[in-house]
Short mmCIF file of C-alpha atoms in Angstrom, two decimals:
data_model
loop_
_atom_site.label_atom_id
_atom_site.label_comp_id
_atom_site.label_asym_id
_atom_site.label_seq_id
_atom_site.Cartn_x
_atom_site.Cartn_y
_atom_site.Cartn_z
CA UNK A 1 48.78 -46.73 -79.25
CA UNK A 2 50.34 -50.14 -78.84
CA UNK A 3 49.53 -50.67 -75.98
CA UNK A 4 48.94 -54.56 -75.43
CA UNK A 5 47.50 -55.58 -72.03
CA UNK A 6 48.09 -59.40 -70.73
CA UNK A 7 44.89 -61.61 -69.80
CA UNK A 8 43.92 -65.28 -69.24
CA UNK A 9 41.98 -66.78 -71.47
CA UNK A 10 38.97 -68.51 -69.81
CA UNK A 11 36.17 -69.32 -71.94
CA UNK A 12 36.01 -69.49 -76.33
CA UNK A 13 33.17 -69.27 -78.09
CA UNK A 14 34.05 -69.36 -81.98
CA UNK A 15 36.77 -67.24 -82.99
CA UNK A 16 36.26 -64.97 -79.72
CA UNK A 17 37.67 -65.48 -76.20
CA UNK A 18 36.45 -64.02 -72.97
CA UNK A 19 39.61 -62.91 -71.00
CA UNK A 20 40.08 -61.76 -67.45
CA UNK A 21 42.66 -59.16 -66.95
CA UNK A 22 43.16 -59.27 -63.52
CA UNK A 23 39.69 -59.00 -62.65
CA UNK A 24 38.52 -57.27 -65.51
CA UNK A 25 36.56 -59.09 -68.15
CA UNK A 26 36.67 -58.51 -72.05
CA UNK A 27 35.79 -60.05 -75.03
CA UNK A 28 39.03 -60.34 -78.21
CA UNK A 29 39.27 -62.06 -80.86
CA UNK A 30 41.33 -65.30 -81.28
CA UNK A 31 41.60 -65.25 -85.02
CA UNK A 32 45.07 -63.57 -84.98
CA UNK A 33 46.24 -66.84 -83.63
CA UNK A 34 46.36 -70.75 -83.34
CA UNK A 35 44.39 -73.31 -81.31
CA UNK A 36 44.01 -70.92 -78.34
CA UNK A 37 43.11 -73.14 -75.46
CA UNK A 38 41.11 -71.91 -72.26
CA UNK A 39 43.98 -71.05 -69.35
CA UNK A 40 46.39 -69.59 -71.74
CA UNK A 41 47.61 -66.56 -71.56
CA UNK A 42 47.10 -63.83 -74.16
CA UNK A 43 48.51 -60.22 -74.77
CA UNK A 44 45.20 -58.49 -76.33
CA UNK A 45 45.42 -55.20 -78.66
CA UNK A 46 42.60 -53.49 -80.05
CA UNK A 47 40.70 -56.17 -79.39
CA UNK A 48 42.33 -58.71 -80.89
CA UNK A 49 44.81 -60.83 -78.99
CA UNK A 50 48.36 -61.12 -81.09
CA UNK A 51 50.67 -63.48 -79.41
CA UNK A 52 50.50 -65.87 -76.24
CA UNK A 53 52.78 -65.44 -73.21
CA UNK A 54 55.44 -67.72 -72.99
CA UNK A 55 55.25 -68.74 -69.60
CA UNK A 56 58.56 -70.47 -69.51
CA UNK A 57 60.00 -66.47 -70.96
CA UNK A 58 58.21 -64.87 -68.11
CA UNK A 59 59.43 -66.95 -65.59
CA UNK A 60 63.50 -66.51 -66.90
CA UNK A 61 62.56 -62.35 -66.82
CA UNK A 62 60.78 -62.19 -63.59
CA UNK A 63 63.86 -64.12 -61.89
CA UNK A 64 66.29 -62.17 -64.05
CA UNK A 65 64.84 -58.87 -62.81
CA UNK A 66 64.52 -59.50 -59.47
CA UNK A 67 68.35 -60.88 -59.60
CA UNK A 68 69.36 -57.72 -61.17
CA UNK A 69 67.81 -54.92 -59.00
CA UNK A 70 68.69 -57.18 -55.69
CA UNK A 71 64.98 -56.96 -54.73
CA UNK A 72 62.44 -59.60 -53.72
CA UNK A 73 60.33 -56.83 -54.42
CA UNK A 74 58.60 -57.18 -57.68
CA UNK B 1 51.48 -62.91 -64.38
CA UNK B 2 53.64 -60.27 -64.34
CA UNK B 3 53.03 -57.91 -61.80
CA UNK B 4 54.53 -53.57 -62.65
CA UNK B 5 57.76 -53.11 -61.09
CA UNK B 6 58.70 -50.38 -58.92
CA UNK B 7 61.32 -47.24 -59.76
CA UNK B 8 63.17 -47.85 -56.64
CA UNK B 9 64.19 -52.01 -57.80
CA UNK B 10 64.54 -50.57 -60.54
CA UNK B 11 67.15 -47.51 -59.54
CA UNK B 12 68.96 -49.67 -57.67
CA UNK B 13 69.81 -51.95 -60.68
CA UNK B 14 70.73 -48.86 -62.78
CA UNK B 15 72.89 -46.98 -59.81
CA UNK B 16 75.60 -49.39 -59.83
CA UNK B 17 75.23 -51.14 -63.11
CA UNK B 18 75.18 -47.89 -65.62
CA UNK B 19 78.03 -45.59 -63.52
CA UNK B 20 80.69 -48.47 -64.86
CA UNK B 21 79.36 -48.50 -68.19
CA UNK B 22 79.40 -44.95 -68.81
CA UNK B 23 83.32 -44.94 -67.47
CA UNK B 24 83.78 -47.51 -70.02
CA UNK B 25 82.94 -45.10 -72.47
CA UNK B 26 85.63 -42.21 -71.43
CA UNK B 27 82.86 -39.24 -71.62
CA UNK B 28 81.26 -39.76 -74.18
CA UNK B 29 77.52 -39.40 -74.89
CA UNK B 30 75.46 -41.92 -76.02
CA UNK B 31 72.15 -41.42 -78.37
CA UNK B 32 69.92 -43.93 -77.67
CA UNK B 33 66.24 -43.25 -80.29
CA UNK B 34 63.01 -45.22 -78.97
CA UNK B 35 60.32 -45.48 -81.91
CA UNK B 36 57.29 -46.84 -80.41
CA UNK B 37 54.96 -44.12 -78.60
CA UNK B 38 53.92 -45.98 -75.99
CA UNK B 39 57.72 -46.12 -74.80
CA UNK B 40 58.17 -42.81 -75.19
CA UNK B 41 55.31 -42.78 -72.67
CA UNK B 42 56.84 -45.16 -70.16
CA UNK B 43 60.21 -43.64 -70.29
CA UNK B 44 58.30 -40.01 -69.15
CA UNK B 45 55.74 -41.92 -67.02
CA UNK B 46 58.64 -44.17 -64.83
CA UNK B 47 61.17 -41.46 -64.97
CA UNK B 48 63.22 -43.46 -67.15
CA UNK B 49 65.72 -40.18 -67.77
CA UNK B 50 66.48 -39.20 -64.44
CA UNK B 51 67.27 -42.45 -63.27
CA UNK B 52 70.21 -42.98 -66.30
CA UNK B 53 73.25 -41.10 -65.36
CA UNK B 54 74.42 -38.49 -68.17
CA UNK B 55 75.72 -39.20 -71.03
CA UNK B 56 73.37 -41.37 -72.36
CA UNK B 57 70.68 -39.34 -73.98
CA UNK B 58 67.12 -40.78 -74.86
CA UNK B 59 65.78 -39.49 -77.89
CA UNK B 60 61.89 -40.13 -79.21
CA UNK B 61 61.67 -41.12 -82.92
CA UNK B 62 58.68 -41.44 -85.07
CA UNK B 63 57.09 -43.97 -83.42
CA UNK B 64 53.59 -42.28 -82.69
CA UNK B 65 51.47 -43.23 -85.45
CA UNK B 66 48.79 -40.29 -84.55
CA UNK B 67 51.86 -37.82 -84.52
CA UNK B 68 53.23 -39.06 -88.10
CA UNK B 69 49.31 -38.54 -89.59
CA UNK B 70 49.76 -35.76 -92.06
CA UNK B 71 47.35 -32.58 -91.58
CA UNK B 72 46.07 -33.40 -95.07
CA UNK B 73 44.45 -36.52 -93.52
CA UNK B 74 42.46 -34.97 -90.83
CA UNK B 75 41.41 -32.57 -93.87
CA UNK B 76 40.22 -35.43 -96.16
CA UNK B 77 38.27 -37.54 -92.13
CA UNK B 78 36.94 -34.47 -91.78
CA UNK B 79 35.30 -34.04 -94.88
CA UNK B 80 34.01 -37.31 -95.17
CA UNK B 81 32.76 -37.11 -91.54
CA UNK B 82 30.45 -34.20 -92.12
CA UNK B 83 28.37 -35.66 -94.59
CA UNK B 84 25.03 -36.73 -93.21
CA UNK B 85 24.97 -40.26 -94.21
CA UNK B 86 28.72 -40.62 -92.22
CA UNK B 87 29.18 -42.43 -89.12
CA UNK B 88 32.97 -41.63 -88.55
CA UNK B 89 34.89 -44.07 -86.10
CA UNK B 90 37.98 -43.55 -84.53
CA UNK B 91 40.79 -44.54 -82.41
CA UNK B 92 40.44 -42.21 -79.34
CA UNK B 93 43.49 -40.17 -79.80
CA UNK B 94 42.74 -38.66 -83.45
CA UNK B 95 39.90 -36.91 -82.44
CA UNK B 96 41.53 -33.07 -81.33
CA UNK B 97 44.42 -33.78 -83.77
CA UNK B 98 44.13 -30.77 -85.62
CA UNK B 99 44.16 -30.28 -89.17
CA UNK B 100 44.41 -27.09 -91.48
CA UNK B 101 41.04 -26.55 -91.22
CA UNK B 102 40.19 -27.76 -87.29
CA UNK B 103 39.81 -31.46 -85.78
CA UNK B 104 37.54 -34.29 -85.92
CA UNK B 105 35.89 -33.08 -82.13
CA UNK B 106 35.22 -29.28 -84.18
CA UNK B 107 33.61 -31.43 -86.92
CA UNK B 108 31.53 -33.49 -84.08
CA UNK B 109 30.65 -29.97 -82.69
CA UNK B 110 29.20 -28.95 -85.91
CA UNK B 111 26.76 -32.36 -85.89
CA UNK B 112 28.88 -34.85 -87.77
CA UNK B 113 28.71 -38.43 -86.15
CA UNK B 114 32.05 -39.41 -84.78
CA UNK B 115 31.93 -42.16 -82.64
CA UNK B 116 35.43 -43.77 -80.67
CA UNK B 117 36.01 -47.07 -80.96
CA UNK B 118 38.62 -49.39 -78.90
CA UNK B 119 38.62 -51.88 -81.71
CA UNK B 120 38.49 -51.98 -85.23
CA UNK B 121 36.06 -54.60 -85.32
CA UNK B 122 33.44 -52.65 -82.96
CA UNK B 123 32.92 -51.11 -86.70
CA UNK B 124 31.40 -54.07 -87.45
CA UNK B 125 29.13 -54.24 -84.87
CA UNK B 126 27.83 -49.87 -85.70
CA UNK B 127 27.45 -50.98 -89.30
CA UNK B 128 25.21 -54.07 -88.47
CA UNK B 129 23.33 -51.80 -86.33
CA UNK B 130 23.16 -48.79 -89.08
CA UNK B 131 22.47 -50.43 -92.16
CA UNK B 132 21.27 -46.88 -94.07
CA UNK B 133 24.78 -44.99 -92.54
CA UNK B 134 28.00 -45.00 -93.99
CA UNK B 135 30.74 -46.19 -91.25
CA UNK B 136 33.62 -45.31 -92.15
CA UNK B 137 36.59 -45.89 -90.37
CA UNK B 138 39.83 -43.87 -89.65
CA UNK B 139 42.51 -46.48 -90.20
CA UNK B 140 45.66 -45.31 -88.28
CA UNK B 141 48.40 -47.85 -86.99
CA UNK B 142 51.73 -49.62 -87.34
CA UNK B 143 52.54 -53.24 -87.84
CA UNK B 144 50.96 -53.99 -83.78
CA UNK B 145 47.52 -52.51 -84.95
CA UNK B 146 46.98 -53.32 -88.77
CA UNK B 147 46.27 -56.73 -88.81
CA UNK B 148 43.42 -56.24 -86.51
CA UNK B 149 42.17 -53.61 -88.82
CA UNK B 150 42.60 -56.12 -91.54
CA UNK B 151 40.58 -58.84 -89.60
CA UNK B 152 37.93 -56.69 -89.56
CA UNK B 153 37.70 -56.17 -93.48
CA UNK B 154 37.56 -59.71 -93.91
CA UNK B 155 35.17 -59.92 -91.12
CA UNK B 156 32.71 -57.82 -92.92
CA UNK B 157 33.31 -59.38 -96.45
CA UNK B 158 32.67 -63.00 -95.07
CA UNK B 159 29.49 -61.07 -93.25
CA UNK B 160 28.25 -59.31 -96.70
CA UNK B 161 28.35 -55.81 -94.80
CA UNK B 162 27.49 -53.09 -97.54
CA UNK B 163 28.23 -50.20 -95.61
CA UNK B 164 31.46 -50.10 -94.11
CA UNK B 165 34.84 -48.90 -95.26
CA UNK B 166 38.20 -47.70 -93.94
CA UNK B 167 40.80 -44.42 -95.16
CA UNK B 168 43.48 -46.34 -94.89
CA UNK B 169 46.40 -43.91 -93.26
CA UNK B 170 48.26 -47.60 -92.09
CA UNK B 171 52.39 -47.64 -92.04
CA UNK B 172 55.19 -49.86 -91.58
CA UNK B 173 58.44 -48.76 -89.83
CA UNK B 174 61.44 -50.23 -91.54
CA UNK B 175 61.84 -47.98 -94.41
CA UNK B 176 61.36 -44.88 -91.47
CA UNK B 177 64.38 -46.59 -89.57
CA UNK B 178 66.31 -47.39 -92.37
CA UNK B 179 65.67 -43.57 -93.07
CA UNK B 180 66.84 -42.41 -89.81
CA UNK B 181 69.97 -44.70 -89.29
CA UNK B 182 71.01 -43.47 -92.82
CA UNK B 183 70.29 -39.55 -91.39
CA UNK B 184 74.11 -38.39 -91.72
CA UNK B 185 72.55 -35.01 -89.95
CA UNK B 186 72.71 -37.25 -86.75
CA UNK B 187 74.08 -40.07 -84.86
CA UNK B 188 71.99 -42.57 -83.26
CA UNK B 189 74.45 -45.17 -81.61
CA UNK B 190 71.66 -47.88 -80.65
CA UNK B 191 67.77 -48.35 -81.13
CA UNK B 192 65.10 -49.66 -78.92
CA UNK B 193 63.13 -51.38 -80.46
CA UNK B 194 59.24 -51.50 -79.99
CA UNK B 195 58.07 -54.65 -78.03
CA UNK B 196 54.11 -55.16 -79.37
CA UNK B 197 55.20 -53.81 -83.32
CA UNK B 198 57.93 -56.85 -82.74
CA UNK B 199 55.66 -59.16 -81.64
CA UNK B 200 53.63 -59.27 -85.00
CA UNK B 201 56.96 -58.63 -87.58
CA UNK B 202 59.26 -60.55 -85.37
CA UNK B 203 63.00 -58.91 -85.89
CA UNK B 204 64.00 -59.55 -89.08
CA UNK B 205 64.02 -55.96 -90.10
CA UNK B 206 66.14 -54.92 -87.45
CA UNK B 207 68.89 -57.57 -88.33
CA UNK B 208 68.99 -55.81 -91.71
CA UNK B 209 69.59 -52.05 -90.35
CA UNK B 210 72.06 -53.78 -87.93
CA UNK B 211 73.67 -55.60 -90.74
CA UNK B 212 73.81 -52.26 -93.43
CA UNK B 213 74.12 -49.58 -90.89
CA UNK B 214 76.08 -51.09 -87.67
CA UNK B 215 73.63 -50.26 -85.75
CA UNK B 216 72.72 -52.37 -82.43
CA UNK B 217 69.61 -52.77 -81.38
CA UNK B 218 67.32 -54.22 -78.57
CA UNK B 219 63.20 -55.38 -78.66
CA UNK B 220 62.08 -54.21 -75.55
CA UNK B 221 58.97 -54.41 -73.15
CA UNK B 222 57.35 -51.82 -71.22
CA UNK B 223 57.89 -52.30 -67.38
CA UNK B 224 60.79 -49.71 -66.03
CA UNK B 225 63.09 -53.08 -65.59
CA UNK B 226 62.31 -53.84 -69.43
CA UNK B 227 63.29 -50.60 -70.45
CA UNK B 228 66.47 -49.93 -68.22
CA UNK B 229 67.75 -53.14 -68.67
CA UNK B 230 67.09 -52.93 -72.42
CA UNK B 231 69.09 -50.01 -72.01
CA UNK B 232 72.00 -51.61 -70.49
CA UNK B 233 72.21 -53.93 -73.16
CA UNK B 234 72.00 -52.00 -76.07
CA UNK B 235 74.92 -49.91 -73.79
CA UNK B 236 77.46 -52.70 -73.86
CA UNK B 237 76.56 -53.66 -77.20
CA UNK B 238 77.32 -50.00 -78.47
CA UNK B 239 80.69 -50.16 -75.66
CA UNK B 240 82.15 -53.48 -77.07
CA UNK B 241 81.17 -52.70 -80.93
CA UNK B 242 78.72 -55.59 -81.23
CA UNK B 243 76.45 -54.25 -83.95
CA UNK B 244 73.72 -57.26 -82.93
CA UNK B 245 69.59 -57.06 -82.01
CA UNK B 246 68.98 -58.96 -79.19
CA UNK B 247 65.18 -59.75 -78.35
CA UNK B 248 65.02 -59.03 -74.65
CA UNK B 249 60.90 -59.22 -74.92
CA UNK B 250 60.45 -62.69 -75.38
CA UNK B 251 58.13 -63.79 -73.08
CA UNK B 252 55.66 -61.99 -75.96
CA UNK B 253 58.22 -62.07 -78.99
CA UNK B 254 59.13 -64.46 -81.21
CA UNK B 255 62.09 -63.87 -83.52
CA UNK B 256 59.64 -64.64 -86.37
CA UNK B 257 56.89 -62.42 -85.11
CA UNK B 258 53.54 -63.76 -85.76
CA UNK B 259 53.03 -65.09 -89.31
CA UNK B 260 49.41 -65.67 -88.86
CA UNK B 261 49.18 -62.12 -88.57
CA UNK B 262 50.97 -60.95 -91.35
CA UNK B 263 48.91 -63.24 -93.70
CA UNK B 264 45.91 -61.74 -92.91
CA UNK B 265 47.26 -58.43 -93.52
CA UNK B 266 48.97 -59.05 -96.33
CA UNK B 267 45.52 -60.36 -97.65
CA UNK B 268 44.23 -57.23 -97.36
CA UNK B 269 46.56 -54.64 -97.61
CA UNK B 270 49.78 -53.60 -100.15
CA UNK B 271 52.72 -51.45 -100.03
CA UNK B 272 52.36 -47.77 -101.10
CA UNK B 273 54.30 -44.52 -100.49
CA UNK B 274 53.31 -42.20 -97.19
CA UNK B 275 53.75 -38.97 -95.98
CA UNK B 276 54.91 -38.71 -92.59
CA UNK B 277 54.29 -35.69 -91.11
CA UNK B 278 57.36 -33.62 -90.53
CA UNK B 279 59.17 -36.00 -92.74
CA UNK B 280 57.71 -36.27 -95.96
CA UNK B 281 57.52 -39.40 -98.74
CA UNK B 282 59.09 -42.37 -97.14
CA UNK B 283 58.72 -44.74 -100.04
CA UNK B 284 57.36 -48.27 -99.35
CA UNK B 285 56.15 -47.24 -95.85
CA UNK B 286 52.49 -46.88 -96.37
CA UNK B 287 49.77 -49.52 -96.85
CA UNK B 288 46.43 -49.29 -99.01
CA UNK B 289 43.65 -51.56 -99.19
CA UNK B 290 44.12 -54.04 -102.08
CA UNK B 291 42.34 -53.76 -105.16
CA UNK B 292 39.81 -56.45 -104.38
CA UNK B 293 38.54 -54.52 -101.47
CA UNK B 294 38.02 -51.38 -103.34
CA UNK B 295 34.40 -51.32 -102.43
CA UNK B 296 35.35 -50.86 -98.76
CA UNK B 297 38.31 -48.37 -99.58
CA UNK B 298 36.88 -44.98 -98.36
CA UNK B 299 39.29 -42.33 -100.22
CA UNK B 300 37.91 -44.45 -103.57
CA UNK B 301 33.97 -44.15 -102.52
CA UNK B 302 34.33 -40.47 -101.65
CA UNK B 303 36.85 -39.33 -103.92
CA UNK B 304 39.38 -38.30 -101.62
CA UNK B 305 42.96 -36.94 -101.62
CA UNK B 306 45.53 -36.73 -99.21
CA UNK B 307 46.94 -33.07 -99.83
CA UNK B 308 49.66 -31.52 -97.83
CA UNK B 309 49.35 -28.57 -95.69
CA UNK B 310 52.10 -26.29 -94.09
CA UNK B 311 52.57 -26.37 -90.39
CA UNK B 312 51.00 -23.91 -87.95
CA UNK B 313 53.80 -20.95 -87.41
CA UNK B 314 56.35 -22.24 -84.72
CA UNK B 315 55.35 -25.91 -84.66
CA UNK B 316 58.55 -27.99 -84.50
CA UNK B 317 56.43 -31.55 -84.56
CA UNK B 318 58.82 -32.42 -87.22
CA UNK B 319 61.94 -32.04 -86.02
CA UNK B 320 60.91 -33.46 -82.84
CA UNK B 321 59.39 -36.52 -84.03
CA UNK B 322 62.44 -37.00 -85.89
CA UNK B 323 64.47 -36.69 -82.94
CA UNK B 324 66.70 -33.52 -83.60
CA UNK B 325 64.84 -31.25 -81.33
CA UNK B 326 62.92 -31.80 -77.22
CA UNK B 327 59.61 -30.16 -76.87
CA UNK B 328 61.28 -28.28 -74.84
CA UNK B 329 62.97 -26.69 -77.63
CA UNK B 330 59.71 -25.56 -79.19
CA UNK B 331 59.12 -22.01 -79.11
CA UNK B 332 55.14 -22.74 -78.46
CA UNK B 333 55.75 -25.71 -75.73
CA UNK B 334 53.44 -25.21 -72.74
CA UNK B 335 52.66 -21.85 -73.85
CA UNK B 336 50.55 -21.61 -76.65
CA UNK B 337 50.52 -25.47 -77.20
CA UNK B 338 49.22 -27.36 -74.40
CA UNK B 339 47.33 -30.95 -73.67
CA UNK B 340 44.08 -28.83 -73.78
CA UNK B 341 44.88 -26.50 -76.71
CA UNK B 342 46.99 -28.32 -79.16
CA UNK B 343 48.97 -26.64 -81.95
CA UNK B 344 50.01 -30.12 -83.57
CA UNK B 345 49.78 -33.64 -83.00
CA UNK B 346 53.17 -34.49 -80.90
CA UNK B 347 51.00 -32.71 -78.22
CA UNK B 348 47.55 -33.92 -78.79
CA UNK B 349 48.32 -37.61 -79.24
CA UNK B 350 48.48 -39.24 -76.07
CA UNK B 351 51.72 -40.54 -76.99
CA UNK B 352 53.69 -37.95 -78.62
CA UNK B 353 57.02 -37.13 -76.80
CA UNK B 354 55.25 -33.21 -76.04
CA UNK B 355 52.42 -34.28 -74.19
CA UNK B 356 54.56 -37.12 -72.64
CA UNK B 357 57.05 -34.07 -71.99
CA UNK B 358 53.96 -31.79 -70.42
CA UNK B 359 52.29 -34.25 -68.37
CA UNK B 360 55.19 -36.00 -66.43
CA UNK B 361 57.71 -32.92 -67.03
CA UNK B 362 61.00 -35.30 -67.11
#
């Protein structure tokens, strides 16, 4: 149920974005946020995207993991 | 941008890492309670138990919102839903949740019009398109889901729709935590906290069960590295007496959640008391639509009540969602109660810890 799926954001029309999940194209709306710009990235729920990915965050956990399970792996 | 990450990186952090932690603690067992569905999912999907030595002990709280819905509002859906001017919309997994008089898919058999939706605000787009229907939607969620719910009220004012309204079954977890850490029937040592609920209320609410119950706690993502290494830090929190929440999903969470978010809901909705099924009133935890928004408040246009029903004979759905009993434990697990024939909802939502329990059988 809360499941919330991360996309890029690459085109805005209004309060909607178009957002690519890996290949896979949906519509959400923005309106749960501020000035979304095109190239961000979103996590999208229900339709509506609720928060942007901190890219800087992501970065410090995907080094962090790999760090801690001693794998180039992931 | 972030790619899934695979059990065995993932067993070989917890191998060495937990075996220490768990000598730290001289024997003893550690309760760890999970209130988010979709990580009671993960943890039976990645294997999440049999990779943690024992002694630490994984228990599933009331974190699935289908599996909290009481019987008596399935009842009240499915009334509304056989009328002939009802278009009924729905999250996906509500529709074999039974109630005490069958589902929403038994109603849909009989000719009402029950339509899923991924989104609350495809409703908008099925009223637009049925102007001489009632849509009415089923209005299930916590915190992650209600403020798209409440977009989509506003939506339809600002739009002038006539014919669409919601039964508002929405709830908030704090006063359901603060419920559960104050159990004295148990003893949860930690909780995980859930990542997407966090990322709208931010984790405010946990530093207050921390603060009044000593409780530590973690917000934590969904990969298997999230979860064990959410794990491990709750562990050494619990080890070295640090009673602290530590946000460990914030490359989506902000230690203020999103405030945006909560506006918009708060525009729409108020506080109220809810049932929870297996657990009864938990004042404060429910949300109805504000008084402003009456005209779109479907248990005010049809005249509805929420009434409670008894359980079906051997269903334990309220102990387990409450943590003091496994499926396992349930006299009708697998037997009479499957995916496919459902005796209550821990099994029928997606979600709930028995049909997490059935499907990946760890």
């Amino acid at each position: 149920m809360c499941l919330a799926v991360p996309g890029k954001v690459i085109s805005i029309e209004g309060g909607t974005g178009l957002i690519d999940f890996t290949g896979v194209k949906r519509k959400a709306s923005l309106e749960l946020l501020e000035n979304v710009t095109v190239g961000e990235y979103v996590i999208v729920h229900a339709g509506c995207a609720i928060e942007r990915l901190d890219e800087e965050e992501a970065l410090k956990t995907i080094a962090l993991f790999k760090e801690l399970s001693g794998s180039d792996d992931i | 941008m972030m790619e899934g990450l695979k059990e065995a990186a993932a067993k070989g952090f917890a191998a060495a890492r937990f075996e220490e932690l768990v000598k730290k603690g001289h024997g003893r067992t550690f309760s760890i309670m999970e209130v988010c569905g979709t990580h009671t999912m993960s943890i039976a999907k990645y294997g999440i138990k049999t990779i943690l030595p024992a002694g630490i002990r994984l228990v599933s709280g009331p974190g699935c919102p289908v599996c909290v819905t009481c019987q008596g509002y399935i009842d009240a859906a499915s009334d509304i839903a056989r009328r002939k001017e009802v278009i009924m919309t729905t999250f996906g997994d509500m529709v074999k949740v039974p109630g005490s008089g069958g589902s929403l898919a038994d109603a849909r058999a009989e000719g009402a019009d029950v339509r899923v939706v991924y989104s609350p605000l495809d409703c908008i787009r099925i009223a637009s398109e049925n102007p001489h229907m009632q849509v009415v939607f089923l209005s299930i969620g916590f915190e992650t889901t209600t403020p798209a719910t409440a977009l989509m009220i506003m939506n339809s004012r600002r739009l002038g729709l006539r014919n669409l309204s919601i039964l508002s079954g929405n709830k908030t977890l704090p006063a359901v935590l603060e419920m559960v850490a104050s159990d004295e029937g148990r003893s949860i040592d930690g909780f995980l906290y859930p990542g997407h609920v966090s990322v709208i209320t931010g984790i405010a609410s946990y530093e207050r069960i921390s603060d009044r119950f000593g409780i530590p706690g973690v917000v934590t993502g969904f990969e298997p590295m999230d979860i064990l290494h959410a794990v491990f830090l709750l562990l050494t929190n619990i080890i070295n007496g640090n009673n602290t929440v530590i946000n460990a999903y914030s490359r989506v969470v902000r230690n203020e959640g999103n405030i945006k978010a909560r506006t918009i809901t708060d525009e729409v909705f108020e506080a109220c008391d809810a049932y929870w099924r297996g657990i009864g009133k938990v004042p404060g935890s429910g949300l109805k639509l504000r008084d402003k928004f009456k005209d779109m408040d479907a248990w005010k246009i049809f005249d509805m009540i929420e009434t409670e029903s008894a359980e079906p004979t051997g269903c334990i759905c309220g102990s387990v969602i409450m943590g003091r009993a496994s499926p396992e434990e349930c006299g009708l697990f697998g037997k009479t109660c499957t995916p496919d024939d459902p005796s209550g909802p821990c099994m029928v939502s997606s979600e709930g810890a028995c049909a997490a329990a059935f499907r990946y059988g760890r």
